mmCIF file of N, CA, C and O in Angstrom:
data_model
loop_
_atom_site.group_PDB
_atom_site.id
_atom_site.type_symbol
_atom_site.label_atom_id
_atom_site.label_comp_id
_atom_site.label_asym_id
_atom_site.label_seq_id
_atom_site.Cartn_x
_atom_site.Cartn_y
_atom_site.Cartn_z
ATOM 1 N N UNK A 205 17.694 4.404 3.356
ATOM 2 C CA UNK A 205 17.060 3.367 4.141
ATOM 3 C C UNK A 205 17.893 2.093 4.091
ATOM 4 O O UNK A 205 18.103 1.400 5.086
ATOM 5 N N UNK A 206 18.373 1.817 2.819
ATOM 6 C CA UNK A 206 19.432 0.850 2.877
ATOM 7 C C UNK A 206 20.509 0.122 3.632
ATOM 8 O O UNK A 206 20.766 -1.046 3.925
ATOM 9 N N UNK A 207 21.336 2.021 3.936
ATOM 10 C CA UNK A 207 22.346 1.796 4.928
ATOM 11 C C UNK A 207 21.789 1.710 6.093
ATOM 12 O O UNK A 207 22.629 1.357 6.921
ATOM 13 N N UNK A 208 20.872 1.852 6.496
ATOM 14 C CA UNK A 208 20.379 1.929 7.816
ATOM 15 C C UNK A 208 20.342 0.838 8.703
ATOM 16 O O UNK A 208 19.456 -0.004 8.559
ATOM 17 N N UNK A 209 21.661 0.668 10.122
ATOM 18 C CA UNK A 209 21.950 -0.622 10.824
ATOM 19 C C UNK A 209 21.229 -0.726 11.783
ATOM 20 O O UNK A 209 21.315 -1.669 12.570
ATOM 21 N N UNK A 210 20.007 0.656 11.938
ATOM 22 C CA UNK A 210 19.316 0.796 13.274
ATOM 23 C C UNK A 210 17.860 0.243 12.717
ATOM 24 O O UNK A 210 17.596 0.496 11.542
ATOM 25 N N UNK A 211 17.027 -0.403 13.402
ATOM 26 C CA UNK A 211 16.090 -1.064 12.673
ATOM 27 C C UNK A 211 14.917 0.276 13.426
ATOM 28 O O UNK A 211 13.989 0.702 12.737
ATOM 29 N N UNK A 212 15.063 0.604 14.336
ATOM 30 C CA UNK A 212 14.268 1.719 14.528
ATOM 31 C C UNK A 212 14.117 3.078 13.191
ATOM 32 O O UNK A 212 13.118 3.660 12.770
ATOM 33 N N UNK A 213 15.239 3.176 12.910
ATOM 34 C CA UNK A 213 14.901 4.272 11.679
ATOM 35 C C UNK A 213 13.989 3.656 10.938
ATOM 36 O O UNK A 213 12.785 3.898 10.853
ATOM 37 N N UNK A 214 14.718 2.732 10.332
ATOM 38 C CA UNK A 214 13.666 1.638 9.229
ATOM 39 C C UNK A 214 11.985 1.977 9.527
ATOM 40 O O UNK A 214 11.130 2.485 8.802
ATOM 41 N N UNK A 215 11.923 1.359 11.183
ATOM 42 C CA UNK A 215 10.371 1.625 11.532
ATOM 43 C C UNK A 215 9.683 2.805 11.395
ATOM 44 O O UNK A 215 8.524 3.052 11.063
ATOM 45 N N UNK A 216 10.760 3.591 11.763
ATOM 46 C CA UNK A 216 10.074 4.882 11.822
ATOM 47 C C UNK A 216 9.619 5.683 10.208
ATOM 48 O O UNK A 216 8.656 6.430 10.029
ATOM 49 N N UNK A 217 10.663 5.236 9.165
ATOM 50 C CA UNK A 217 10.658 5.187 8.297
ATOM 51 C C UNK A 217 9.534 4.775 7.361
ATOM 52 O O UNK A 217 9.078 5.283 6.336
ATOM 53 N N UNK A 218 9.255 3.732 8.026
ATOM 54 C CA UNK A 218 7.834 2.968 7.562
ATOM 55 C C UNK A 218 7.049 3.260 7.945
ATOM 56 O O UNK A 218 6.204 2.575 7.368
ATOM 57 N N UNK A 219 6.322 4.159 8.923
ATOM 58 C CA UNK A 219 5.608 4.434 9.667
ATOM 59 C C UNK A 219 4.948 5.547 9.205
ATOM 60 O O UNK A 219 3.721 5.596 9.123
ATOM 61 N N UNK A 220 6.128 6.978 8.717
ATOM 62 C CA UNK A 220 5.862 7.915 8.349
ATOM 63 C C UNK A 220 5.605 7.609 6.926
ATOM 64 O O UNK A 220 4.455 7.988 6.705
ATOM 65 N N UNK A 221 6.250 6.982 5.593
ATOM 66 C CA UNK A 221 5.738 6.342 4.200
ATOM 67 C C UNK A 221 4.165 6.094 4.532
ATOM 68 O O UNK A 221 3.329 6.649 3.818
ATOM 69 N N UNK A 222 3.580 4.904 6.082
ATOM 70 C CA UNK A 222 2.304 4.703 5.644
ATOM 71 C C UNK A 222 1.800 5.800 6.233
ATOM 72 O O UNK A 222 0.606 5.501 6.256
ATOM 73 N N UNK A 223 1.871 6.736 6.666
ATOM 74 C CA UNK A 223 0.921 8.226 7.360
ATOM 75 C C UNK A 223 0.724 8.843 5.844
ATOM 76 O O UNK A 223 -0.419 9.055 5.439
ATOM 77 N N UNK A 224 1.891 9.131 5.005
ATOM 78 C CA UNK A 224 2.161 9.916 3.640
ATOM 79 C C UNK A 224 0.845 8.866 2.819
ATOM 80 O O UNK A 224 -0.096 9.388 2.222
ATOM 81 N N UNK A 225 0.985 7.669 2.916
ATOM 82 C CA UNK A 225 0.148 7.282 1.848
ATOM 83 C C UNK A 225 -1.141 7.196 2.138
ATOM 84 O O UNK A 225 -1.964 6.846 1.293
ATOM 85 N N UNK A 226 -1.480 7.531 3.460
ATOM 86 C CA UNK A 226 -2.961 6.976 3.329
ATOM 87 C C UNK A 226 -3.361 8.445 3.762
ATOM 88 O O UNK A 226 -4.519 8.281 4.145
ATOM 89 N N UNK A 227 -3.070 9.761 3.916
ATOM 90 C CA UNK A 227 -2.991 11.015 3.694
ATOM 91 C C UNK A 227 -2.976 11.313 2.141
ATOM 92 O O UNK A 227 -3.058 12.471 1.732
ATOM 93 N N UNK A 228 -2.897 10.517 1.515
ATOM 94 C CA UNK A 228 -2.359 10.826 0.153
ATOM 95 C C UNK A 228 -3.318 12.376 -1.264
ATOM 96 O O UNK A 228 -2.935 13.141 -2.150
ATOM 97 N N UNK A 229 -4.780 11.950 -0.501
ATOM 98 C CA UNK A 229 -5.818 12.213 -1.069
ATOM 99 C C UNK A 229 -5.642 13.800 -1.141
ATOM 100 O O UNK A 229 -6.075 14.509 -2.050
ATOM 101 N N UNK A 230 -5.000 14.186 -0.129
ATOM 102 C CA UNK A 230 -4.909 15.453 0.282
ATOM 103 C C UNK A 230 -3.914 16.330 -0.908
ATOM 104 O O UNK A 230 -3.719 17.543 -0.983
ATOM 105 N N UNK A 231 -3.476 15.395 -1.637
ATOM 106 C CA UNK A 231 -1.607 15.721 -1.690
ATOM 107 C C UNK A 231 -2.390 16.106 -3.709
ATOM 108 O O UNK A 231 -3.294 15.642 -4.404
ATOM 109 N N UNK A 232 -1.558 16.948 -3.817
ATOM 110 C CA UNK A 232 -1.778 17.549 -5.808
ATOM 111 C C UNK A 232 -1.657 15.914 -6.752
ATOM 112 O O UNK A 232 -0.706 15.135 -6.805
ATOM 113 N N UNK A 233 -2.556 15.859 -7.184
ATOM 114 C CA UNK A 233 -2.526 14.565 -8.214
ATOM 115 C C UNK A 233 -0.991 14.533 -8.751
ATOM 116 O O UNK A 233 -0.331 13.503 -8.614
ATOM 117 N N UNK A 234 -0.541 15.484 -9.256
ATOM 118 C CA UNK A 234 1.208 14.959 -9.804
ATOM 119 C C UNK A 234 2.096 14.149 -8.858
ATOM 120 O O UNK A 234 2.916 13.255 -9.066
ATOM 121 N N UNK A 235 1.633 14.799 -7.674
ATOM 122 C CA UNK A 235 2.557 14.034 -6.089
ATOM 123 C C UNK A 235 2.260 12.877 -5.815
ATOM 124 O O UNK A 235 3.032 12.070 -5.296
ATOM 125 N N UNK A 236 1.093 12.661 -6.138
ATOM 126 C CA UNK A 236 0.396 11.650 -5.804
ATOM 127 C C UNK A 236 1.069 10.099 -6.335
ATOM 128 O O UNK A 236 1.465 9.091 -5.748
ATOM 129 N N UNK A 237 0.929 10.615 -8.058
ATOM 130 C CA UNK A 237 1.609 9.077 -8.774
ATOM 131 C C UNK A 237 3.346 9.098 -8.426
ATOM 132 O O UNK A 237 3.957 8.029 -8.461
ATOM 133 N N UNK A 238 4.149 10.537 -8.056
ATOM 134 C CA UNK A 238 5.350 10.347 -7.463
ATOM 135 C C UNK A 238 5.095 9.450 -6.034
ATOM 136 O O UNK A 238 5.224 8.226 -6.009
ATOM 137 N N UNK A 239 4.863 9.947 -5.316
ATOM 138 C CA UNK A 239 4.715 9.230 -3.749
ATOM 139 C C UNK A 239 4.639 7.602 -4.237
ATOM 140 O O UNK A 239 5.509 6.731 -4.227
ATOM 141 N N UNK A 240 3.141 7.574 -4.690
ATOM 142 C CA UNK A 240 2.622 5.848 -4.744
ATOM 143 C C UNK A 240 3.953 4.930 -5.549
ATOM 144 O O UNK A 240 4.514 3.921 -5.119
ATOM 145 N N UNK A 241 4.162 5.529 -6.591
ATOM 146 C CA UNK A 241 5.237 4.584 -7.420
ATOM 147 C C UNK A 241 6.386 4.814 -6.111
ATOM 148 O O UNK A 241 6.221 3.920 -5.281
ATOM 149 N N UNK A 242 7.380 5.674 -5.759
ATOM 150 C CA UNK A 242 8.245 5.494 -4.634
ATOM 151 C C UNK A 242 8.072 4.370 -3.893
ATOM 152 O O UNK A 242 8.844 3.416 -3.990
ATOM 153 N N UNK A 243 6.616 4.393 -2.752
ATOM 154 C CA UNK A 243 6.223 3.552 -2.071
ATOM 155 C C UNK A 243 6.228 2.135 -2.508
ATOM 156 O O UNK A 243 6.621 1.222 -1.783
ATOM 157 N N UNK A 244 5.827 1.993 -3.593
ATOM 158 C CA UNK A 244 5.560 0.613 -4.529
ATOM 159 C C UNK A 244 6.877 -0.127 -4.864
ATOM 160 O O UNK A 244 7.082 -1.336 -4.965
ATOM 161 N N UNK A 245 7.768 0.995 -5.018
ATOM 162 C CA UNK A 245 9.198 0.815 -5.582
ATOM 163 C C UNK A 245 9.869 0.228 -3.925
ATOM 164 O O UNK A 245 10.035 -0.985 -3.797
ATOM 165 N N UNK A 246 10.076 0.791 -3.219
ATOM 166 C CA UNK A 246 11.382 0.786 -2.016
ATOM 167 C C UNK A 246 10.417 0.285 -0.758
ATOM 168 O O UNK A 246 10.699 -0.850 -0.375
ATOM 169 N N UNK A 247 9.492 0.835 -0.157
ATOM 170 C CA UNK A 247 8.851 0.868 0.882
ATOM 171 C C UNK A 247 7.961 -0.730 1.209
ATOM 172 O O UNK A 247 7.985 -1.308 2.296
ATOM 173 N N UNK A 248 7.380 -1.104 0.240
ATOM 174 C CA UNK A 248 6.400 -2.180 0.244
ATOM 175 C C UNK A 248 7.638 -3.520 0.397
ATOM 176 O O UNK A 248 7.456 -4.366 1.273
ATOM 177 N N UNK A 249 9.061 -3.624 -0.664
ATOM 178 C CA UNK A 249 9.884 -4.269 -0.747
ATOM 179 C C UNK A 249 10.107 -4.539 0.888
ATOM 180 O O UNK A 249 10.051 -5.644 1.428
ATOM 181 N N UNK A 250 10.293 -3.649 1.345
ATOM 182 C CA UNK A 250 11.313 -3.315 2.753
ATOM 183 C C UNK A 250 10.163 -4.189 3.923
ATOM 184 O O UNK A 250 10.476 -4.962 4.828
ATOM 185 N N UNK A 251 9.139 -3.849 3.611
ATOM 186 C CA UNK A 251 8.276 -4.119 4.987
ATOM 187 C C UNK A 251 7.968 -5.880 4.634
ATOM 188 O O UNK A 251 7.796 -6.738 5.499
ATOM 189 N N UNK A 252 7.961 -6.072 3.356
ATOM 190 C CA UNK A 252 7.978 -7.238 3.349
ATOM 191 C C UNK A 252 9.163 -8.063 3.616
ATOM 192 O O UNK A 252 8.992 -9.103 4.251
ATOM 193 N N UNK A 253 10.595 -7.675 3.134
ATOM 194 C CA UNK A 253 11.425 -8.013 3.704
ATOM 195 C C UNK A 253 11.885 -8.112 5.684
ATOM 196 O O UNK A 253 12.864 -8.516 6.311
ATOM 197 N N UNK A 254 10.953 -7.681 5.941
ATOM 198 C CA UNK A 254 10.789 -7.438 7.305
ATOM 199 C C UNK A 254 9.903 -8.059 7.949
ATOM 200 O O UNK A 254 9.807 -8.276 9.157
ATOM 201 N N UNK A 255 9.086 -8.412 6.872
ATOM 202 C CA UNK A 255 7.810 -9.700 7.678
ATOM 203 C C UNK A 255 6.617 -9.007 8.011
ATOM 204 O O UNK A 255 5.683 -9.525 8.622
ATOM 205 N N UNK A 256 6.654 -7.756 7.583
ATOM 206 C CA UNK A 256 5.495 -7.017 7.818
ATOM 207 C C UNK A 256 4.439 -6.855 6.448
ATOM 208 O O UNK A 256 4.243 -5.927 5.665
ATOM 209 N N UNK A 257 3.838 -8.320 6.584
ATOM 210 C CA UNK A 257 3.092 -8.344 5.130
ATOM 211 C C UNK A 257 2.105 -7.731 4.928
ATOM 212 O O UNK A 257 1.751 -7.523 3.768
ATOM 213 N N UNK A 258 0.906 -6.966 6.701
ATOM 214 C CA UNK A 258 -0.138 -6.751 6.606
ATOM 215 C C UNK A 258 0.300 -4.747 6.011
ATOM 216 O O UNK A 258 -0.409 -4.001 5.336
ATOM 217 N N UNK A 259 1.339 -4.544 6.469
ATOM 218 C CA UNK A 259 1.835 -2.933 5.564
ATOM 219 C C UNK A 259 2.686 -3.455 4.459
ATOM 220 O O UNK A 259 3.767 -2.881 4.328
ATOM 221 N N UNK A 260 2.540 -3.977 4.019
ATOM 222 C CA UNK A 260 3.039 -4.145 2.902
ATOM 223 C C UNK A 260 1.786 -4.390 1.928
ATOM 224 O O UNK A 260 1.652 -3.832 0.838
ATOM 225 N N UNK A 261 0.911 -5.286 2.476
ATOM 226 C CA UNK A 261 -0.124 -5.341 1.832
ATOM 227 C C UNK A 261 -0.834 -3.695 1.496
ATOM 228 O O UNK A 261 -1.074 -3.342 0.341
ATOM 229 N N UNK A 262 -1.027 -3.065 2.352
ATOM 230 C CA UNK A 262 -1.574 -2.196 2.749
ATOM 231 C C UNK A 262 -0.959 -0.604 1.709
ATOM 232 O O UNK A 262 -1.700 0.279 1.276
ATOM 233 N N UNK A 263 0.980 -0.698 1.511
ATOM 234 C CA UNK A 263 1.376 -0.001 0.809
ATOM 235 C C UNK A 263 1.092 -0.231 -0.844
ATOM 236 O O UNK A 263 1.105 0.670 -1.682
ATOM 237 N N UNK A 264 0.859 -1.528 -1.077
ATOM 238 C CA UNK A 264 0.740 -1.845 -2.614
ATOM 239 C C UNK A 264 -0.856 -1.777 -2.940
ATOM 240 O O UNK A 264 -1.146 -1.817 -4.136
ATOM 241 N N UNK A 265 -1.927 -1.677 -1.995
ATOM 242 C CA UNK A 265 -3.128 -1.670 -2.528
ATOM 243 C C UNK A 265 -3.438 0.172 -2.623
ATOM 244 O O UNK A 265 -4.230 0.657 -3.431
ATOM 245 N N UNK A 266 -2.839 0.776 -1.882
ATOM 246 C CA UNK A 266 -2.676 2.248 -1.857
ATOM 247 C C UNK A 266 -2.133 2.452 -2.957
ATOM 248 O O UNK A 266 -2.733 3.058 -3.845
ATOM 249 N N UNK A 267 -0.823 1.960 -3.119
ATOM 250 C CA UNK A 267 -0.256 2.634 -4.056
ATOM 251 C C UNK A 267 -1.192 2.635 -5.432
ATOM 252 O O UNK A 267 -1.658 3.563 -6.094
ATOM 253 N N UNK A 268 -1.263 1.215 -5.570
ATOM 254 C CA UNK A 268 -2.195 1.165 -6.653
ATOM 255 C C UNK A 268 -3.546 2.141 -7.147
ATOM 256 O O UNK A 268 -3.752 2.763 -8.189
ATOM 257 N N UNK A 269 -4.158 2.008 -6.201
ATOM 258 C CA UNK A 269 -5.353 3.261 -5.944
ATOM 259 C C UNK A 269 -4.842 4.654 -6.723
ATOM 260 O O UNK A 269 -5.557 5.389 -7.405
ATOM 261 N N UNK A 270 -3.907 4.764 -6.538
ATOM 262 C CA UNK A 270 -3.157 6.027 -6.986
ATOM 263 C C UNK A 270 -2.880 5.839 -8.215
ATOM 264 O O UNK A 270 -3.291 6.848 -8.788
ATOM 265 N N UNK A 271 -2.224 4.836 -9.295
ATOM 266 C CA UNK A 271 -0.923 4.983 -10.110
ATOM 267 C C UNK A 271 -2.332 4.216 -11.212
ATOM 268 O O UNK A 271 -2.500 4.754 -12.306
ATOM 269 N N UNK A 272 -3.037 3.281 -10.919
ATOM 270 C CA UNK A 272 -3.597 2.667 -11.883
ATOM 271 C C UNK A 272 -4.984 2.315 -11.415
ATOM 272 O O UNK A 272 -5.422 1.176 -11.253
ATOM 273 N N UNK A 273 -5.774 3.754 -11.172
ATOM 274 C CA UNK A 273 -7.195 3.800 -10.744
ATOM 275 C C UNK A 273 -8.087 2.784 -11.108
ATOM 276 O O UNK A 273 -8.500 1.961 -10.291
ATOM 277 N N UNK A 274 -8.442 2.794 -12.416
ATOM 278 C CA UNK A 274 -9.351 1.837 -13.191
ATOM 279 C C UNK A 274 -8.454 0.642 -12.464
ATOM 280 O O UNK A 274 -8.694 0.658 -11.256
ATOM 281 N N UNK A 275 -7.861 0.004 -12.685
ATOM 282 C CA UNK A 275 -7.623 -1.513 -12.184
ATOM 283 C C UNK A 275 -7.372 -1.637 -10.971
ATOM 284 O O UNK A 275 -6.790 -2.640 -10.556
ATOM 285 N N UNK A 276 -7.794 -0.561 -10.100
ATOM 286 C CA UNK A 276 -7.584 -0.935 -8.193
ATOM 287 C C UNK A 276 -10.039 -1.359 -8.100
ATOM 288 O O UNK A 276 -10.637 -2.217 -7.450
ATOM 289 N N UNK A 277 -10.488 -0.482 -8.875
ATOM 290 C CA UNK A 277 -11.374 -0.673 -9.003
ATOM 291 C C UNK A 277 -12.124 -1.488 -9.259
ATOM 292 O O UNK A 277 -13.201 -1.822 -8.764
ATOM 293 N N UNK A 278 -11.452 -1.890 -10.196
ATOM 294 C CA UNK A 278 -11.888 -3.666 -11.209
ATOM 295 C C UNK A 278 -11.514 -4.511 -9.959
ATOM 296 O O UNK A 278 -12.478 -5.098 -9.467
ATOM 297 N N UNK A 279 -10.553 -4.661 -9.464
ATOM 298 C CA UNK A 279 -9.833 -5.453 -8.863
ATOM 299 C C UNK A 279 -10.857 -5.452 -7.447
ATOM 300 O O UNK A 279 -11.403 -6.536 -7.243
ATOM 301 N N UNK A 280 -11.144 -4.422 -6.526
ATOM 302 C CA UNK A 280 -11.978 -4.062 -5.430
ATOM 303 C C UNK A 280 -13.432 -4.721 -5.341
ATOM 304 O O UNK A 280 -14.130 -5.042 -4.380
ATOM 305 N N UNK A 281 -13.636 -4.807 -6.929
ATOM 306 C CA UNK A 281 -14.948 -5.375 -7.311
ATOM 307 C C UNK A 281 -15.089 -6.954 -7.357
ATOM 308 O O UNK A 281 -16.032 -7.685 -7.052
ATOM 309 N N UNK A 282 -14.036 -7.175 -7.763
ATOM 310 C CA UNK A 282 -13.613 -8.176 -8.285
ATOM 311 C C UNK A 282 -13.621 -9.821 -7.053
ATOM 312 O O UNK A 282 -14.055 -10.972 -7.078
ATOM 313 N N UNK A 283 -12.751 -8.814 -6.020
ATOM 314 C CA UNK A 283 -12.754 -9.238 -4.760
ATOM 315 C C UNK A 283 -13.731 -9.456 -3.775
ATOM 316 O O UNK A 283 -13.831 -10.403 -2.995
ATOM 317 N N UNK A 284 -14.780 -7.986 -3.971
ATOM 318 C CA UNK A 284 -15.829 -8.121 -3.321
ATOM 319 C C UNK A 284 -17.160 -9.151 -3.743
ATOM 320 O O UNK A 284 -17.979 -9.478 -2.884
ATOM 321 N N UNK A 285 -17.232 -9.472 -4.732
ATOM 322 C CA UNK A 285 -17.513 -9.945 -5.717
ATOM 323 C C UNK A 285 -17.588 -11.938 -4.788
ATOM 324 O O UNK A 285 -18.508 -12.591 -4.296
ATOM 325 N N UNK A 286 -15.778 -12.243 -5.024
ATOM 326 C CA UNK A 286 -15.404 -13.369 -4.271
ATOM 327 C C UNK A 286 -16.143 -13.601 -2.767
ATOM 328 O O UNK A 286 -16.896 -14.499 -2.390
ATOM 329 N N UNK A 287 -15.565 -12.311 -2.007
ATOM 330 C CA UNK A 287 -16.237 -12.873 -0.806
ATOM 331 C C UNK A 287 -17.362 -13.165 -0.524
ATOM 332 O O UNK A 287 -17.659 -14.030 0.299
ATOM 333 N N UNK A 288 -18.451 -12.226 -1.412
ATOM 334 C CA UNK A 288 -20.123 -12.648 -1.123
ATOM 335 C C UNK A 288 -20.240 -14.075 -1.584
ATOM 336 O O UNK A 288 -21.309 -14.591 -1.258
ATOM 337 N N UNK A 289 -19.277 -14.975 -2.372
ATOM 338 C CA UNK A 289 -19.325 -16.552 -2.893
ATOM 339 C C UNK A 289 -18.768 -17.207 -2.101
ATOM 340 O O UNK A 289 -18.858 -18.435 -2.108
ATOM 341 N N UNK A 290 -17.818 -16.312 -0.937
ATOM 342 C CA UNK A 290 -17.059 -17.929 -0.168
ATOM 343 C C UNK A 290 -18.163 -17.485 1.227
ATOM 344 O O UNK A 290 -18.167 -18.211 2.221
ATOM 345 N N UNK A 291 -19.010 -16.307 1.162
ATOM 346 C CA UNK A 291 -19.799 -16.066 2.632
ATOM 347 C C UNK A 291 -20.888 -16.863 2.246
ATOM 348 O O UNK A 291 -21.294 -17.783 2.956
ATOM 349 N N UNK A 292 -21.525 -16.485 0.862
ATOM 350 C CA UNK A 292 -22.430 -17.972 0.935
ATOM 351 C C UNK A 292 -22.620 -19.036 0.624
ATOM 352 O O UNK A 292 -23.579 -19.709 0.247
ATOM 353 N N UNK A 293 -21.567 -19.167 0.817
ATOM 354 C CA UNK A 293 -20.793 -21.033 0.299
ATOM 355 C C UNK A 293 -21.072 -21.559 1.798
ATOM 356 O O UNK A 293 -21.884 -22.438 2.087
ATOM 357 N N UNK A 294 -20.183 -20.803 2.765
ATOM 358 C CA UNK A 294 -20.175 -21.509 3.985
ATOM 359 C C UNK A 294 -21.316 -21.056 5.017
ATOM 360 O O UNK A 294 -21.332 -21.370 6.207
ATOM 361 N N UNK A 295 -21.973 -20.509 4.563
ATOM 362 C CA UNK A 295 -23.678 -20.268 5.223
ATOM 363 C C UNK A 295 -24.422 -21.776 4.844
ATOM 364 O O UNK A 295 -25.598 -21.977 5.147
#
């Protein structure tokens, strides 16, 4: 992906990483923490380097889900948690 001078591969590249990850569920638990760490590693870097923060966002909360269950959970809660305080803050 590195060498790559065509920005279309890149996309396409990225495209098929987010189909793989959010398919992921499907895939043998061993594949699973391979794929997510990959993604986490090269893929999330790239799309952010690219300005594409909402898949990038999108590859690191996946990945996570995968590699470090208990703390995508905590974290999900955590969040949901926030928004019911800023929804009835501004109610």
């Amino acid at each position: 992906v590195a060498m790559s001078r065509d920005i279309r591969v890149i996309l396409v590249k990225l495209a098929d990483r987010t189909h793989n990850i959010r398919t992921l569920k499907f895939v043998p638990p061993h594949k699973q923490k391979d794929v997510a760490r990959e993604t986490l590693e090269l893929y999330a870097p790239l799309a952010h380097r690219l300005g594409i923060f909402w898949l990038k966002t999108e590859l690191e909360d996946t990945s996570l889900r995968y590699l470090e269950p208990e703390v995508y959970e905590d974290l999900k809660v955590m969040v949901s948690v926030k928004r019911e305080e800023r929804q009835a803050y501004t109610e």
